[in-house]
Short mmCIF file of C-alpha atoms and ligand atoms in Angstrom, two decimals:
data_model
loop_
_atom_site.label_atom_id
_atom_site.label_comp_id
_atom_site.label_asym_id
_atom_site.label_seq_id
_atom_site.Cartn_x
_atom_site.Cartn_y
_atom_site.Cartn_z
CA MET A 1 123.39 -148.83 -76.02
CA LYS A 2 121.75 -145.45 -75.39
CA GLN A 3 118.68 -145.52 -73.11
CA PHE A 4 115.32 -144.91 -74.81
CA ASP A 5 112.04 -144.05 -73.10
CA ASN A 6 110.17 -146.22 -75.61
CA VAL A 7 112.16 -149.42 -75.05
CA MET A 8 111.52 -152.07 -72.44
CA ILE A 9 114.02 -154.93 -72.04
CA PHE A 10 112.45 -157.65 -69.88
CA ASN A 11 115.44 -159.48 -68.41
CA HIS A 12 113.03 -161.57 -66.35
CA PRO A 13 114.44 -164.76 -64.76
CA LEU A 14 111.63 -166.96 -66.05
CA ILE A 15 111.93 -165.59 -69.58
CA ASN A 16 115.73 -165.82 -69.47
CA HIS A 17 115.44 -169.47 -68.47
CA LYS A 18 113.29 -170.19 -71.52
CA ILE A 19 115.60 -168.19 -73.78
CA ALA A 20 118.55 -170.34 -72.70
CA ILE A 21 116.72 -173.42 -74.01
CA LEU A 22 115.58 -171.55 -77.13
CA ARG A 23 119.17 -170.60 -78.03
CA ASP A 24 120.48 -174.18 -77.70
CA LYS A 25 121.06 -175.63 -81.18
CA ARG A 26 119.94 -179.07 -79.91
CA THR A 27 116.43 -177.81 -79.05
CA SER A 28 113.86 -179.54 -81.27
CA MET A 29 111.49 -177.70 -83.61
CA LYS A 30 108.53 -178.64 -81.39
CA GLU A 31 110.18 -177.33 -78.24
CA PHE A 32 111.37 -174.21 -80.09
CA ARG A 33 107.81 -173.46 -81.21
CA GLU A 34 106.42 -174.01 -77.71
CA LEU A 35 109.05 -171.77 -76.13
CA ILE A 36 108.42 -168.93 -78.60
CA GLU A 37 104.71 -169.12 -77.70
CA GLU A 38 105.33 -169.24 -73.95
CA ILE A 39 107.74 -166.32 -73.98
CA THR A 40 105.31 -164.32 -76.12
CA THR A 41 102.53 -164.94 -73.61
CA LEU A 42 104.69 -163.75 -70.73
CA MET A 43 105.64 -160.63 -72.68
CA THR A 44 102.07 -159.92 -73.77
CA PHE A 45 100.89 -159.73 -70.18
CA GLU A 46 103.23 -156.77 -69.57
CA CYS A 47 102.85 -155.26 -73.03
CA LEU A 48 99.07 -154.94 -72.64
CA LYS A 49 99.32 -153.15 -69.31
CA GLU A 50 99.03 -149.78 -71.06
CA GLY A 51 97.48 -148.48 -74.26
CA VAL A 52 94.65 -151.02 -74.47
CA PRO A 53 91.27 -149.47 -75.38
CA THR A 54 88.93 -150.24 -72.48
CA VAL A 55 85.30 -149.67 -71.61
CA ASP A 56 83.39 -149.65 -68.32
CA VAL A 57 80.57 -152.20 -68.13
CA GLU A 58 77.95 -152.93 -65.48
CA VAL A 59 78.15 -156.44 -64.03
CA GLU A 60 75.67 -158.04 -61.67
CA THR A 61 77.55 -160.22 -59.19
CA PRO A 62 75.61 -162.56 -56.85
CA LEU A 63 75.80 -159.71 -54.28
CA GLU A 64 75.40 -156.38 -56.13
CA VAL A 65 75.83 -154.48 -59.34
CA CYS A 66 79.28 -153.02 -59.98
CA THR A 67 81.14 -151.19 -62.69
CA GLN A 68 84.03 -153.12 -64.15
CA ARG A 69 86.58 -152.17 -66.79
CA MET A 70 86.94 -154.52 -69.78
CA VAL A 71 88.93 -154.52 -73.01
CA LYS A 72 86.80 -152.90 -75.74
CA ASP A 73 85.36 -155.32 -78.31
CA ASN A 74 87.49 -155.81 -81.36
CA ALA A 75 90.19 -153.44 -80.11
CA ILE A 76 93.39 -155.45 -80.56
CA ALA A 77 95.15 -156.74 -83.66
CA VAL A 78 98.36 -158.71 -83.94
CA VAL A 79 100.51 -158.43 -87.03
CA PRO A 80 103.25 -161.06 -87.29
CA ILE A 81 106.09 -160.28 -89.68
CA LEU A 82 106.38 -163.37 -91.91
CA ARG A 83 107.65 -165.83 -91.45
CA ALA A 84 109.05 -166.08 -87.93
CA GLY A 85 106.49 -163.71 -86.36
CA LEU A 86 103.85 -166.38 -87.05
CA GLY A 87 105.28 -168.40 -84.18
CA MET A 88 104.27 -165.67 -81.72
CA VAL A 89 100.57 -165.36 -82.66
CA ASN A 90 99.30 -168.21 -80.47
CA GLY A 91 101.22 -166.75 -77.56
CA VAL A 92 99.02 -163.65 -77.73
CA HIS A 93 95.85 -165.64 -78.46
CA VAL A 94 96.29 -167.65 -75.26
CA LEU A 95 95.67 -164.43 -73.34
CA PHE A 96 93.41 -162.66 -75.79
CA PRO A 97 91.75 -165.10 -78.20
CA THR A 98 89.71 -162.50 -80.09
CA ALA A 99 92.71 -160.49 -81.28
CA ARG A 100 92.40 -160.09 -85.06
CA VAL A 101 95.38 -161.16 -87.14
CA GLY A 102 97.01 -159.32 -90.04
CA HIS A 103 100.14 -160.40 -91.88
CA ILE A 104 103.10 -158.52 -93.28
CA GLY A 105 105.54 -160.51 -95.38
CA MET A 106 109.11 -159.22 -95.29
CA TYR A 107 112.37 -160.85 -96.26
CA ARG A 108 115.89 -159.54 -95.93
CA ASP A 109 117.97 -159.40 -99.06
CA GLU A 110 120.89 -161.65 -98.15
CA GLU A 111 123.46 -159.31 -99.74
CA THR A 112 122.25 -155.86 -98.68
CA LEU A 113 120.20 -156.93 -95.60
CA GLU A 114 117.55 -154.48 -96.88
CA PRO A 115 114.00 -155.65 -96.09
CA LYS A 116 111.51 -156.17 -98.91
CA GLU A 117 107.76 -156.27 -98.31
CA TYR A 118 106.12 -159.04 -100.34
CA TYR A 119 102.70 -159.39 -98.67
CA CYS A 120 100.29 -157.36 -96.60
CA LYS A 121 96.79 -158.32 -95.50
CA LEU A 122 95.29 -156.52 -92.53
CA PRO A 123 92.00 -156.80 -90.63
CA GLU A 124 89.28 -154.27 -91.43
CA GLY A 125 89.32 -151.23 -89.18
CA ILE A 126 92.92 -151.81 -88.08
CA GLU A 127 93.50 -148.06 -87.92
CA ASP A 128 91.37 -147.87 -84.75
CA LYS A 129 92.96 -150.86 -82.98
CA LEU A 130 95.97 -151.37 -80.77
CA VAL A 131 98.36 -153.16 -83.12
CA LEU A 132 100.99 -155.54 -81.75
CA VAL A 133 103.67 -156.16 -84.35
CA LEU A 134 105.41 -159.49 -83.70
CA ASP A 135 108.84 -160.74 -84.77
CA PRO A 136 111.12 -162.87 -82.60
CA MET A 137 114.31 -161.32 -84.07
CA LEU A 138 115.20 -157.63 -84.14
CA ALA A 139 118.57 -157.57 -85.91
CA THR A 140 119.40 -154.49 -88.04
CA GLY A 141 115.87 -153.25 -87.34
CA GLY A 142 115.14 -152.81 -91.06
CA SER A 143 112.21 -155.26 -91.18
CA ALA A 144 110.58 -153.90 -88.03
CA CYS A 145 110.97 -150.27 -89.10
CA ASP A 146 109.53 -150.91 -92.56
CA ALA A 147 106.65 -152.99 -91.21
CA ILE A 148 105.73 -150.22 -88.76
CA THR A 149 106.02 -147.56 -91.51
CA SER A 150 103.77 -149.67 -93.71
CA LEU A 151 101.17 -149.93 -90.93
CA LYS A 152 101.31 -146.18 -90.30
CA LYS A 153 100.75 -145.52 -94.03
CA ARG A 154 97.60 -147.63 -93.69
CA GLY A 155 96.37 -145.43 -90.84
CA CYS A 156 97.52 -147.31 -87.71
CA LYS A 157 98.21 -144.92 -84.85
CA ASN A 158 98.52 -147.13 -81.78
CA ILE A 159 101.38 -149.57 -82.44
CA LYS A 160 103.61 -151.66 -80.17
CA PHE A 161 106.45 -153.89 -81.30
CA MET A 162 107.46 -157.14 -79.60
CA ALA A 163 110.68 -159.12 -80.22
CA ILE A 164 112.22 -161.93 -78.24
CA ILE A 165 115.89 -161.23 -79.04
CA GLY A 166 117.17 -157.80 -79.97
CA ALA A 167 120.54 -156.54 -81.14
CA PRO A 168 121.55 -153.08 -79.91
CA GLU A 169 121.66 -151.81 -83.53
CA GLY A 170 118.07 -152.88 -84.24
CA VAL A 171 116.59 -151.77 -80.95
CA SER A 172 118.14 -148.30 -81.35
CA LYS A 173 116.99 -148.03 -84.95
CA VAL A 174 113.33 -148.82 -84.21
CA ALA A 175 113.30 -146.67 -81.07
CA GLN A 176 114.72 -143.68 -82.97
CA THR A 177 112.75 -144.08 -86.19
CA HIS A 178 109.44 -144.64 -84.40
CA PRO A 179 109.58 -142.80 -81.06
CA ASP A 180 105.79 -143.17 -80.69
CA VAL A 181 106.04 -146.99 -80.77
CA MET A 182 106.82 -148.86 -77.56
CA VAL A 183 109.42 -151.58 -78.23
CA TYR A 184 109.39 -154.68 -76.00
CA VAL A 185 112.40 -157.01 -76.14
CA SER A 186 112.94 -160.04 -73.90
CA THR A 187 116.70 -159.89 -74.02
CA LEU A 188 119.36 -157.65 -75.54
CA ASP A 189 122.21 -159.50 -77.24
CA ARG A 190 125.76 -158.36 -77.93
CA CYS A 191 125.95 -157.42 -81.63
CA LEU A 192 125.42 -158.50 -85.22
CA ASN A 193 127.90 -160.57 -87.23
CA GLU A 194 128.99 -159.69 -90.78
CA ASN A 195 125.92 -161.49 -92.19
CA GLY A 196 123.48 -159.56 -90.01
CA TYR A 197 122.88 -162.44 -87.58
CA ILE A 198 122.47 -161.68 -83.89
CA LEU A 199 125.28 -162.86 -81.59
CA PRO A 200 124.93 -165.00 -79.58
CA GLY A 201 121.33 -165.14 -80.89
CA LEU A 202 119.61 -168.38 -81.79
CA GLY A 203 120.32 -168.69 -85.51
CA ASP A 204 117.62 -168.29 -88.13
CA ALA A 205 114.33 -168.11 -86.25
CA GLY A 206 112.15 -168.85 -89.30
CA ASP A 207 114.12 -171.96 -90.21
CA ARG A 208 114.17 -173.29 -86.65
CA LEU A 209 110.45 -172.64 -86.21
CA LEU A 210 109.34 -174.13 -89.50
CA GLY A 211 112.04 -176.74 -90.08
CA THR A 212 113.06 -175.31 -93.44
CA LYS A 213 116.77 -176.06 -92.97
C1 PRP B 1 114.26 -162.49 -90.02
C2 PRP B 1 113.48 -162.16 -88.77
C3 PRP B 1 113.12 -160.72 -89.00
C4 PRP B 1 114.33 -160.19 -89.72
C5 PRP B 1 115.17 -159.43 -88.75
O1 PRP B 1 113.45 -162.73 -91.07
O2 PRP B 1 112.38 -162.97 -88.55
O3 PRP B 1 111.96 -160.53 -89.77
O4 PRP B 1 115.07 -161.32 -90.20
O5 PRP B 1 116.24 -158.84 -89.37
P1 PRP B 1 116.41 -157.27 -89.52
O6 PRP B 1 116.10 -156.68 -88.17
O7 PRP B 1 117.85 -157.12 -89.91
O8 PRP B 1 115.48 -156.79 -90.58
P2 PRP B 1 114.00 -163.15 -92.54
O9 PRP B 1 114.21 -161.92 -93.37
O10 PRP B 1 115.16 -164.07 -92.38
O11 PRP B 1 112.76 -163.89 -93.18
P3 PRP B 1 112.06 -165.26 -92.73
O12 PRP B 1 111.35 -165.01 -91.40
O13 PRP B 1 111.10 -165.53 -93.82
O14 PRP B 1 113.12 -166.31 -92.59
N1 URA B 2 116.99 -163.15 -88.44
C1 URA B 2 117.13 -164.29 -87.74
O1 URA B 2 116.29 -165.19 -87.86
N2 URA B 2 118.17 -164.43 -86.93
C2 URA B 2 119.08 -163.47 -86.76
O2 URA B 2 120.03 -163.64 -85.97
C3 URA B 2 118.95 -162.27 -87.49
C4 URA B 2 117.88 -162.14 -88.33
#
């Protein structure tokens, strides 16, 4: 895959360890959910290193008054792409519990693999926040691209996208379509199969997370 300035692939030993368990078809729904959250937390730590609106505040320690940088009030929103992105929300909240939550509902047409938006509800003032778009799977990239376009149409300017497993096709598509959006992916897989599933992947993330199959 071509290198992109706006893509970060983690390839971190601790995350890779958790992804190995996540991929395993014998992993239970409970463990799958916990792993998605844990990996998201580890990714969020890095993802929030830059681009977070901050403010300097005065703090009185027991010894003196100092100036300390903090995250601005009400400055971060997470937007999971339904359904599987829901599993990542708590992973961000563990680190930043006041992040507001919006939802974008997208499903892929099973024949064409084209994404269709069926729901969108966003927090007030989202256009001024750092928006973290969450989806564990970045396959063709259609859902991520359309979700980001939809957020831009609603005024969002500071957007990052986080996926746990990416296919080269999807990562390239989002990076090229939205060069202003930083794309964070835990691990880059080999390719897509004829049904648009990531190989080796982990199967259908929504079904494994929610027990629908
Ligand atoms: C999955 C996944 C992504 C999308 C990725 O959702 O959670 O949203 O597919 O594929 P793409 O990159 O080719 O668009 P799906 O459409 O299966 O919906 P679900 O989460 O409701 O199961
Ligand atoms: N969506 C999934 O849940 N899994 C894939 O492999 C591709 C899209």
